[in-house]
Amino acid sequence: MILVTGGAGFIGANFVLDWLAQSDEPVVNLDKLTYAGNRENLASLHGDARHHFVHGDIGDSALVVQLLRQHQPRAVINFAAESHVDRSIHGPEDFIQTNVVGTLRLLESVRGYWGGLDAEQKAGFRFLHVSTDEVYGSLSPTDPAFTEDNPFEPNSPYSASKAASDHLVRAWHHTYGLPVLTTNCSNNYGPYHFPEKLIPLMIVNALAGKALPIYGDGQQVRDWLYVKDHCSAIRRVLEGGRVGETYNVGGWNEKPNLEIVHTVCALLDELCPRSDGKPYREQITYVKDRPGHDRRYAIDARKLERELGWRPAETFESGIRKTVQWYLSHEDWVSHVQSGAYRDWVQKQYASESAA
Ligand code: NAD
Ligand code: TYD
């Protein structure tokens, strides 16, 4: 079996659902259920004996050691993190606690467990750390895309905490021999994406008749990957990745934010037109820029293709259409995640914003 952390969040839940759709190998899913963790994402696994959910913290060493002893996983896949840049600007502490201290404690718990395995199990064991392209910093419009050799130049509290965790993972391999793998992926989108991030926020705000807030000039570039392609890349790296290596994961889909929002609006115009017949893009408003906003991310994923034969299955056009359709057909999920805590965040982040 495998142990997944953060498997009630956006990417972790997609990963667990895809894993169990393709294999009968059981999953222990350890998640703290922060505001971003949602058991409803895993509702289709209710009563499925292959999925064992545990409510807990990766930093709770006693709990993690006990889970490892009890379930004897052949791999640990670490999705658990605080993941939202804007929240990290308002309150960096939680990011250091989970992304840095939590990863340290998880590595130590796993190292103890791994050290006690027999030689064959030890050789086959993997610790896969799921990370982000944001550790590399920001690119100018003409820079080549990030390769695995780019130096780390994180600019936000979020990316700094992820960079720190990546360094710890690397050091636990170099120093203690722990068989680690790291993936650094570009921006994901797709089902179960919490509506504080750009794409789901634009979909739910558009449908609710609210403003579509564009930070600064909207010309910041992100490289978008459909979440299920990220999950397939992680499975591929877990199966065949070389121990101690990092693999960039990306969709070859660099797009400015404004273009993303225009695309979402056009799809909504087609699939769920406004009752007044006007285009959704009329709801776009320009708001104050994010402090320290990274201008451009782009991933060079050729190493993953060359070594492990991975390519994304979705184009941006096919993936974004599926995503908008998913949100349109999951109104209950959307209304449940927009709980009191979510409303408090929206108030804090956007209430005082003035048009640029
Ligand atoms: P998310 O915020 O949607 O989910 C994070 C999950 O981790 C939640 O279920 C939360 O409850 C859980 N969690 C938080 N702290 C925990 C703790 N201390 N112990 C146990 N569980 C805890 O995030 P996501 O978008 O699904 O991202 C998952 C991972 O992928 C993160 O490590 C993130 O840095 C990385 N990543 C995300 C993206 C992206 O575009 N979303 C891109 C590249 C990499
Ligand atoms: P986000 O989804 O928060 O991902 P990240 O910051 O990790 O790349 O944001 C994606 C881009 O969209 C980023 O450049 C910030 C921008 N953005 C807006 O313009 N308005 C918004 O309301 C949000 C949430 C993001």
PDB file of N, CA, C and O in Angstrom, residues 131-133 136 145-148 183-189 222-234 237 247-254 297-305 310-316:
ATOM      1  N   SER A 131       6.209  19.143  -5.310  1.00  0.00           N
ATOM      2  CA  SER A 131       6.538  20.559  -5.151  1.00  0.00           C
ATOM      3  C   SER A 131       6.149  21.361  -6.393  1.00  0.00           C
ATOM      4  O   SER A 131       5.444  20.859  -7.273  1.00  0.00           O
ATOM      5  N   THR A 132       6.611  22.584  -6.411  1.00  0.00           N
ATOM      6  CA  THR A 132       6.093  23.570  -7.357  1.00  0.00           C
ATOM      7  C   THR A 132       7.200  24.220  -8.184  1.00  0.00           C
ATOM      8  O   THR A 132       8.358  24.282  -7.738  1.00  0.00           O
ATOM      9  N   ASP A 133       6.826  24.761  -9.342  1.00  0.00           N
ATOM     10  CA  ASP A 133       7.795  25.518 -10.150  1.00  0.00           C
ATOM     11  C   ASP A 133       8.132  26.861  -9.494  1.00  0.00           C
ATOM     12  O   ASP A 133       9.093  27.523  -9.883  1.00  0.00           O
ATOM     13  N   TYR A 136      11.627  28.240  -8.318  1.00  0.00           N
ATOM     14  CA  TYR A 136      12.662  28.764  -9.218  1.00  0.00           C
ATOM     15  C   TYR A 136      12.607  30.285  -9.369  1.00  0.00           C
ATOM     16  O   TYR A 136      13.481  30.870 -10.017  1.00  0.00           O
ATOM     17  N   ALA A 145      12.421  28.412 -20.430  1.00  0.00           N
ATOM     18  CA  ALA A 145      11.628  27.828 -19.342  1.00  0.00           C
ATOM     19  C   ALA A 145      12.543  27.202 -18.283  1.00  0.00           C
ATOM     20  O   ALA A 145      13.695  26.846 -18.572  1.00  0.00           O
ATOM     21  N   PHE A 146      12.029  27.050 -17.056  1.00  0.00           N
ATOM     22  CA  PHE A 146      12.799  26.453 -15.962  1.00  0.00           C
ATOM     23  C   PHE A 146      13.170  25.006 -16.284  1.00  0.00           C
ATOM     24  O   PHE A 146      12.306  24.198 -16.643  1.00  0.00           O
ATOM     25  N   THR A 147      14.446  24.676 -16.124  1.00  0.00           N
ATOM     26  CA  THR A 147      14.842  23.265 -16.118  1.00  0.00           C
ATOM     27  C   THR A 147      15.144  22.887 -14.671  1.00  0.00           C
ATOM     28  O   THR A 147      15.168  23.747 -13.783  1.00  0.00           O
ATOM     29  N   GLU A 148      15.420  21.602 -14.448  1.00  0.00           N
ATOM     30  CA  GLU A 148      15.717  21.116 -13.096  1.00  0.00           C
ATOM     31  C   GLU A 148      17.011  21.736 -12.571  1.00  0.00           C
ATOM     32  O   GLU A 148      17.269  21.671 -11.363  1.00  0.00           O
ATOM     33  N   THR A 183       9.012  16.181  -7.460  1.00  0.00           N
ATOM     34  CA  THR A 183       8.430  16.725  -8.689  1.00  0.00           C
ATOM     35  C   THR A 183       8.159  18.210  -8.477  1.00  0.00           C
ATOM     36  O   THR A 183       7.663  18.609  -7.421  1.00  0.00           O
ATOM     37  N   ASN A 184       8.510  19.026  -9.465  1.00  0.00           N
ATOM     38  CA  ASN A 184       8.232  20.466  -9.422  1.00  0.00           C
ATOM     39  C   ASN A 184       7.290  20.783 -10.574  1.00  0.00           C
ATOM     40  O   ASN A 184       7.691  20.756 -11.743  1.00  0.00           O
ATOM     41  N   CYS A 185       6.041  21.059 -10.206  1.00  0.00           N
ATOM     42  CA  CYS A 185       4.998  21.184 -11.235  1.00  0.00           C
ATOM     43  C   CYS A 185       4.530  22.627 -11.380  1.00  0.00           C
ATOM     44  O   CYS A 185       4.582  23.414 -10.444  1.00  0.00           O
ATOM     45  N   SER A 186       4.026  22.920 -12.560  1.00  0.00           N
ATOM     46  CA  SER A 186       3.455  24.240 -12.841  1.00  0.00           C
ATOM     47  C   SER A 186       2.023  24.317 -12.291  1.00  0.00           C
ATOM     48  O   SER A 186       1.542  23.376 -11.663  1.00  0.00           O
ATOM     49  N   ASN A 187       1.331  25.421 -12.569  1.00  0.00           N
ATOM     50  CA  ASN A 187      -0.027  25.638 -12.033  1.00  0.00           C
ATOM     51  C   ASN A 187      -1.001  24.576 -12.525  1.00  0.00           C
ATOM     52  O   ASN A 187      -1.109  24.350 -13.732  1.00  0.00           O
ATOM     53  N   ASN A 188      -1.714  23.977 -11.600  1.00  0.00           N
ATOM     54  CA  ASN A 188      -2.731  22.979 -11.929  1.00  0.00           C
ATOM     55  C   ASN A 188      -4.119  23.626 -11.994  1.00  0.00           C
ATOM     56  O   ASN A 188      -4.358  24.647 -11.361  1.00  0.00           O
ATOM     57  N   TYR A 189      -5.017  22.974 -12.724  1.00  0.00           N
ATOM     58  CA  TYR A 189      -6.436  23.362 -12.695  1.00  0.00           C
ATOM     59  C   TYR A 189      -7.245  22.102 -12.960  1.00  0.00           C
ATOM     60  O   TYR A 189      -6.723  21.111 -13.483  1.00  0.00           O
ATOM     61  N   ARG A 222       1.396  32.196 -16.408  1.00  0.00           N
ATOM     62  CA  ARG A 222       1.512  30.916 -15.711  1.00  0.00           C
ATOM     63  C   ARG A 222       1.446  29.812 -16.762  1.00  0.00           C
ATOM     64  O   ARG A 222       0.924  30.009 -17.852  1.00  0.00           O
ATOM     65  N   ASP A 223       1.947  28.623 -16.406  1.00  0.00           N
ATOM     66  CA  ASP A 223       2.041  27.495 -17.337  1.00  0.00           C
ATOM     67  C   ASP A 223       1.075  26.427 -16.812  1.00  0.00           C
ATOM     68  O   ASP A 223       1.350  25.804 -15.795  1.00  0.00           O
ATOM     69  N   TRP A 224      -0.068  26.254 -17.471  1.00  0.00           N
ATOM     70  CA  TRP A 224      -1.174  25.515 -16.869  1.00  0.00           C
ATOM     71  C   TRP A 224      -1.176  24.039 -17.241  1.00  0.00           C
ATOM     72  O   TRP A 224      -0.972  23.675 -18.400  1.00  0.00           O
ATOM     73  N   LEU A 225      -1.461  23.208 -16.250  1.00  0.00           N
ATOM     74  CA  LEU A 225      -1.519  21.748 -16.463  1.00  0.00           C
ATOM     75  C   LEU A 225      -2.808  21.204 -15.838  1.00  0.00           C
ATOM     76  O   LEU A 225      -3.118  21.494 -14.668  1.00  0.00           O
ATOM     77  N   TYR A 226      -3.523  20.394 -16.611  1.00  0.00           N
ATOM     78  CA  TYR A 226      -4.743  19.758 -16.083  1.00  0.00           C
ATOM     79  C   TYR A 226      -4.335  18.795 -14.970  1.00  0.00           C
ATOM     80  O   TYR A 226      -3.388  18.019 -15.113  1.00  0.00           O
ATOM     81  N   VAL A 227      -5.079  18.836 -13.858  1.00  0.00           N
ATOM     82  CA  VAL A 227      -4.632  18.131 -12.647  1.00  0.00           C
ATOM     83  C   VAL A 227      -4.416  16.639 -12.880  1.00  0.00           C
ATOM     84  O   VAL A 227      -3.508  16.032 -12.309  1.00  0.00           O
ATOM     85  N   LYS A 228      -5.226  16.037 -13.735  1.00  0.00           N
ATOM     86  CA  LYS A 228      -5.083  14.588 -13.926  1.00  0.00           C
ATOM     87  C   LYS A 228      -3.781  14.252 -14.657  1.00  0.00           C
ATOM     88  O   LYS A 228      -3.233  13.163 -14.493  1.00  0.00           O
ATOM     89  N   ASP A 229      -3.280  15.208 -15.444  1.00  0.00           N
ATOM     90  CA  ASP A 229      -1.968  15.016 -16.068  1.00  0.00           C
ATOM     91  C   ASP A 229      -0.864  15.103 -15.017  1.00  0.00           C
ATOM     92  O   ASP A 229       0.139  14.386 -15.103  1.00  0.00           O
ATOM     93  N   HIS A 230      -1.042  15.980 -14.037  1.00  0.00           N
ATOM     94  CA  HIS A 230      -0.061  16.019 -12.941  1.00  0.00           C
ATOM     95  C   HIS A 230      -0.063  14.673 -12.200  1.00  0.00           C
ATOM     96  O   HIS A 230       0.996  14.111 -11.889  1.00  0.00           O
ATOM     97  N   CYS A 231      -1.250  14.154 -11.956  1.00  0.00           N
ATOM     98  CA  CYS A 231      -1.349  12.864 -11.242  1.00  0.00           C
ATOM     99  C   CYS A 231      -0.674  11.749 -12.033  1.00  0.00           C
ATOM    100  O   CYS A 231       0.017  10.902 -11.455  1.00  0.00           O
ATOM    101  N   SER A 232      -0.859  11.753 -13.346  1.00  0.00           N
ATOM    102  CA  SER A 232      -0.228  10.683 -14.148  1.00  0.00           C
ATOM    103  C   SER A 232       1.292  10.845 -14.132  1.00  0.00           C
ATOM    104  O   SER A 232       2.032   9.853 -14.117  1.00  0.00           O
ATOM    105  N   ALA A 233       1.770  12.087 -14.096  1.00  0.00           N
ATOM    106  CA  ALA A 233       3.223  12.317 -14.029  1.00  0.00           C
ATOM    107  C   ALA A 233       3.778  11.793 -12.697  1.00  0.00           C
ATOM    108  O   ALA A 233       4.850  11.168 -12.663  1.00  0.00           O
ATOM    109  N   ILE A 234       3.058  12.019 -11.616  1.00  0.00           N
ATOM    110  CA  ILE A 234       3.520  11.550 -10.303  1.00  0.00           C
ATOM    111  C   ILE A 234       3.575  10.015 -10.291  1.00  0.00           C
ATOM    112  O   ILE A 234       4.544   9.417  -9.798  1.00  0.00           O
ATOM    113  N   VAL A 237       6.667   8.994 -12.241  1.00  0.00           N
ATOM    114  CA  VAL A 237       7.919   9.230 -11.513  1.00  0.00           C
ATOM    115  C   VAL A 237       8.053   8.210 -10.378  1.00  0.00           C
ATOM    116  O   VAL A 237       9.145   7.674 -10.135  1.00  0.00           O
ATOM    117  N   TYR A 247      12.108  16.075 -10.999  1.00  0.00           N
ATOM    118  CA  TYR A 247      11.494  16.095 -12.330  1.00  0.00           C
ATOM    119  C   TYR A 247      10.533  17.270 -12.426  1.00  0.00           C
ATOM    120  O   TYR A 247       9.625  17.395 -11.600  1.00  0.00           O
ATOM    121  N   ASN A 248      10.748  18.126 -13.422  1.00  0.00           N
ATOM    122  CA  ASN A 248       9.794  19.192 -13.697  1.00  0.00           C
ATOM    123  C   ASN A 248       8.580  18.626 -14.417  1.00  0.00           C
ATOM    124  O   ASN A 248       8.729  17.781 -15.316  1.00  0.00           O
ATOM    125  N   VAL A 249       7.398  19.129 -14.051  1.00  0.00           N
ATOM    126  CA  VAL A 249       6.152  18.682 -14.681  1.00  0.00           C
ATOM    127  C   VAL A 249       5.415  19.922 -15.180  1.00  0.00           C
ATOM    128  O   VAL A 249       5.190  20.856 -14.384  1.00  0.00           O
ATOM    129  N   GLY A 250       5.072  19.926 -16.461  1.00  0.00           N
ATOM    130  CA  GLY A 250       4.375  21.089 -17.005  1.00  0.00           C
ATOM    131  C   GLY A 250       3.595  20.739 -18.246  1.00  0.00           C
ATOM    132  O   GLY A 250       3.778  19.674 -18.830  1.00  0.00           O
ATOM    133  N   GLY A 251       2.710  21.655 -18.618  1.00  0.00           N
ATOM    134  CA  GLY A 251       1.779  21.352 -19.711  1.00  0.00           C
ATOM    135  C   GLY A 251       2.094  22.036 -21.018  1.00  0.00           C
ATOM    136  O   GLY A 251       1.321  21.938 -21.958  1.00  0.00           O
ATOM    137  N   TRP A 252       3.199  22.771 -21.111  1.00  0.00           N
ATOM    138  CA  TRP A 252       3.539  23.536 -22.309  1.00  0.00           C
ATOM    139  C   TRP A 252       2.378  24.471 -22.658  1.00  0.00           C
ATOM    140  O   TRP A 252       1.973  24.591 -23.799  1.00  0.00           O
ATOM    141  N   ASN A 253       1.827  25.103 -21.641  1.00  0.00           N
ATOM    142  CA  ASN A 253       0.664  25.979 -21.829  1.00  0.00           C
ATOM    143  C   ASN A 253       0.862  27.301 -21.114  1.00  0.00           C
ATOM    144  O   ASN A 253       0.168  27.598 -20.150  1.00  0.00           O
ATOM    145  N   GLU A 254       1.781  28.088 -21.583  1.00  0.00           N
ATOM    146  CA  GLU A 254       2.005  29.403 -20.979  1.00  0.00           C
ATOM    147  C   GLU A 254       0.916  30.361 -21.438  1.00  0.00           C
ATOM    148  O   GLU A 254       0.716  30.519 -22.646  1.00  0.00           O
ATOM    149  N   TYR A 297       6.061  32.203 -15.003  1.00  0.00           N
ATOM    150  CA  TYR A 297       6.584  30.849 -14.769  1.00  0.00           C
ATOM    151  C   TYR A 297       6.445  30.067 -16.071  1.00  0.00           C
ATOM    152  O   TYR A 297       5.443  30.212 -16.779  1.00  0.00           O
ATOM    153  N   ALA A 298       7.419  29.228 -16.365  1.00  0.00           N
ATOM    154  CA  ALA A 298       7.313  28.324 -17.512  1.00  0.00           C
ATOM    155  C   ALA A 298       8.178  27.105 -17.222  1.00  0.00           C
ATOM    156  O   ALA A 298       9.309  27.235 -16.759  1.00  0.00           O
ATOM    157  N   ILE A 299       7.635  25.946 -17.488  1.00  0.00           N
ATOM    158  CA  ILE A 299       8.318  24.696 -17.148  1.00  0.00           C
ATOM    159  C   ILE A 299       8.829  23.994 -18.396  1.00  0.00           C
ATOM    160  O   ILE A 299       8.082  23.828 -19.370  1.00  0.00           O
ATOM    161  N   ASP A 300      10.073  23.586 -18.347  1.00  0.00           N
ATOM    162  CA  ASP A 300      10.633  22.715 -19.372  1.00  0.00           C
ATOM    163  C   ASP A 300      10.540  21.280 -18.826  1.00  0.00           C
ATOM    164  O   ASP A 300      11.271  20.908 -17.909  1.00  0.00           O
ATOM    165  N   ALA A 301       9.610  20.507 -19.364  1.00  0.00           N
ATOM    166  CA  ALA A 301       9.348  19.160 -18.834  1.00  0.00           C
ATOM    167  C   ALA A 301      10.007  18.072 -19.699  1.00  0.00           C
ATOM    168  O   ALA A 301       9.588  16.910 -19.673  1.00  0.00           O
ATOM    169  N   ARG A 302      11.069  18.450 -20.433  1.00  0.00           N
ATOM    170  CA  ARG A 302      11.653  17.467 -21.358  1.00  0.00           C
ATOM    171  C   ARG A 302      12.349  16.307 -20.670  1.00  0.00           C
ATOM    172  O   ARG A 302      12.417  15.210 -21.204  1.00  0.00           O
ATOM    173  N   LYS A 303      12.870  16.550 -19.454  1.00  0.00           N
ATOM    174  CA  LYS A 303      13.543  15.445 -18.752  1.00  0.00           C
ATOM    175  C   LYS A 303      12.541  14.309 -18.470  1.00  0.00           C
ATOM    176  O   LYS A 303      12.838  13.127 -18.665  1.00  0.00           O
ATOM    177  N   LEU A 304      11.365  14.696 -18.027  1.00  0.00           N
ATOM    178  CA  LEU A 304      10.327  13.706 -17.717  1.00  0.00           C
ATOM    179  C   LEU A 304       9.899  12.951 -18.984  1.00  0.00           C
ATOM    180  O   LEU A 304       9.664  11.739 -18.953  1.00  0.00           O
ATOM    181  N   GLU A 305       9.842  13.665 -20.079  1.00  0.00           N
ATOM    182  CA  GLU A 305       9.471  13.013 -21.341  1.00  0.00           C
ATOM    183  C   GLU A 305      10.597  12.075 -21.811  1.00  0.00           C
ATOM    184  O   GLU A 305      10.353  10.923 -22.190  1.00  0.00           O
ATOM    185  N   TRP A 310       6.731  10.587 -20.387  1.00  0.00           N
ATOM    186  CA  TRP A 310       5.472  11.243 -19.996  1.00  0.00           C
ATOM    187  C   TRP A 310       5.170  12.453 -20.870  1.00  0.00           C
ATOM    188  O   TRP A 310       6.065  13.257 -21.149  1.00  0.00           O
ATOM    189  N   ARG A 311       3.914  12.545 -21.285  1.00  0.00           N
ATOM    190  CA  ARG A 311       3.393  13.747 -21.943  1.00  0.00           C
ATOM    191  C   ARG A 311       1.997  14.000 -21.393  1.00  0.00           C
ATOM    192  O   ARG A 311       1.279  13.059 -21.071  1.00  0.00           O
ATOM    193  N   PRO A 312       1.560  15.249 -21.297  1.00  0.00           N
ATOM    194  CA  PRO A 312       0.183  15.479 -20.844  1.00  0.00           C
ATOM    195  C   PRO A 312      -0.832  14.966 -21.865  1.00  0.00           C
ATOM    196  O   PRO A 312      -0.577  15.010 -23.075  1.00  0.00           O
ATOM    197  N   ALA A 313      -1.967  14.479 -21.363  1.00  0.00           N
ATOM    198  CA  ALA A 313      -3.004  13.972 -22.274  1.00  0.00           C
ATOM    199  C   ALA A 313      -3.912  15.102 -22.749  1.00  0.00           C
ATOM    200  O   ALA A 313      -4.467  15.028 -23.838  1.00  0.00           O
ATOM    201  N   GLU A 314      -4.070  16.134 -21.920  1.00  0.00           N
ATOM    202  CA  GLU A 314      -5.013  17.214 -22.256  1.00  0.00           C
ATOM    203  C   GLU A 314      -4.280  18.408 -22.862  1.00  0.00           C
ATOM    204  O   GLU A 314      -3.185  18.760 -22.419  1.00  0.00           O
ATOM    205  N   THR A 315      -4.926  19.047 -23.822  1.00  0.00           N
ATOM    206  CA  THR A 315      -4.494  20.389 -24.235  1.00  0.00           C
ATOM    207  C   THR A 315      -5.141  21.369 -23.259  1.00  0.00           C
ATOM    208  O   THR A 315      -6.049  20.998 -22.508  1.00  0.00           O
ATOM    209  N   PHE A 316      -4.738  22.625 -23.283  1.00  0.00           N
ATOM    210  CA  PHE A 316      -5.415  23.588 -22.409  1.00  0.00           C
ATOM    211  C   PHE A 316      -6.886  23.702 -22.799  1.00  0.00           C
ATOM    212  O   PHE A 316      -7.773  23.758 -21.942  1.00  0.00           O
TER     213      PHE A 316
END
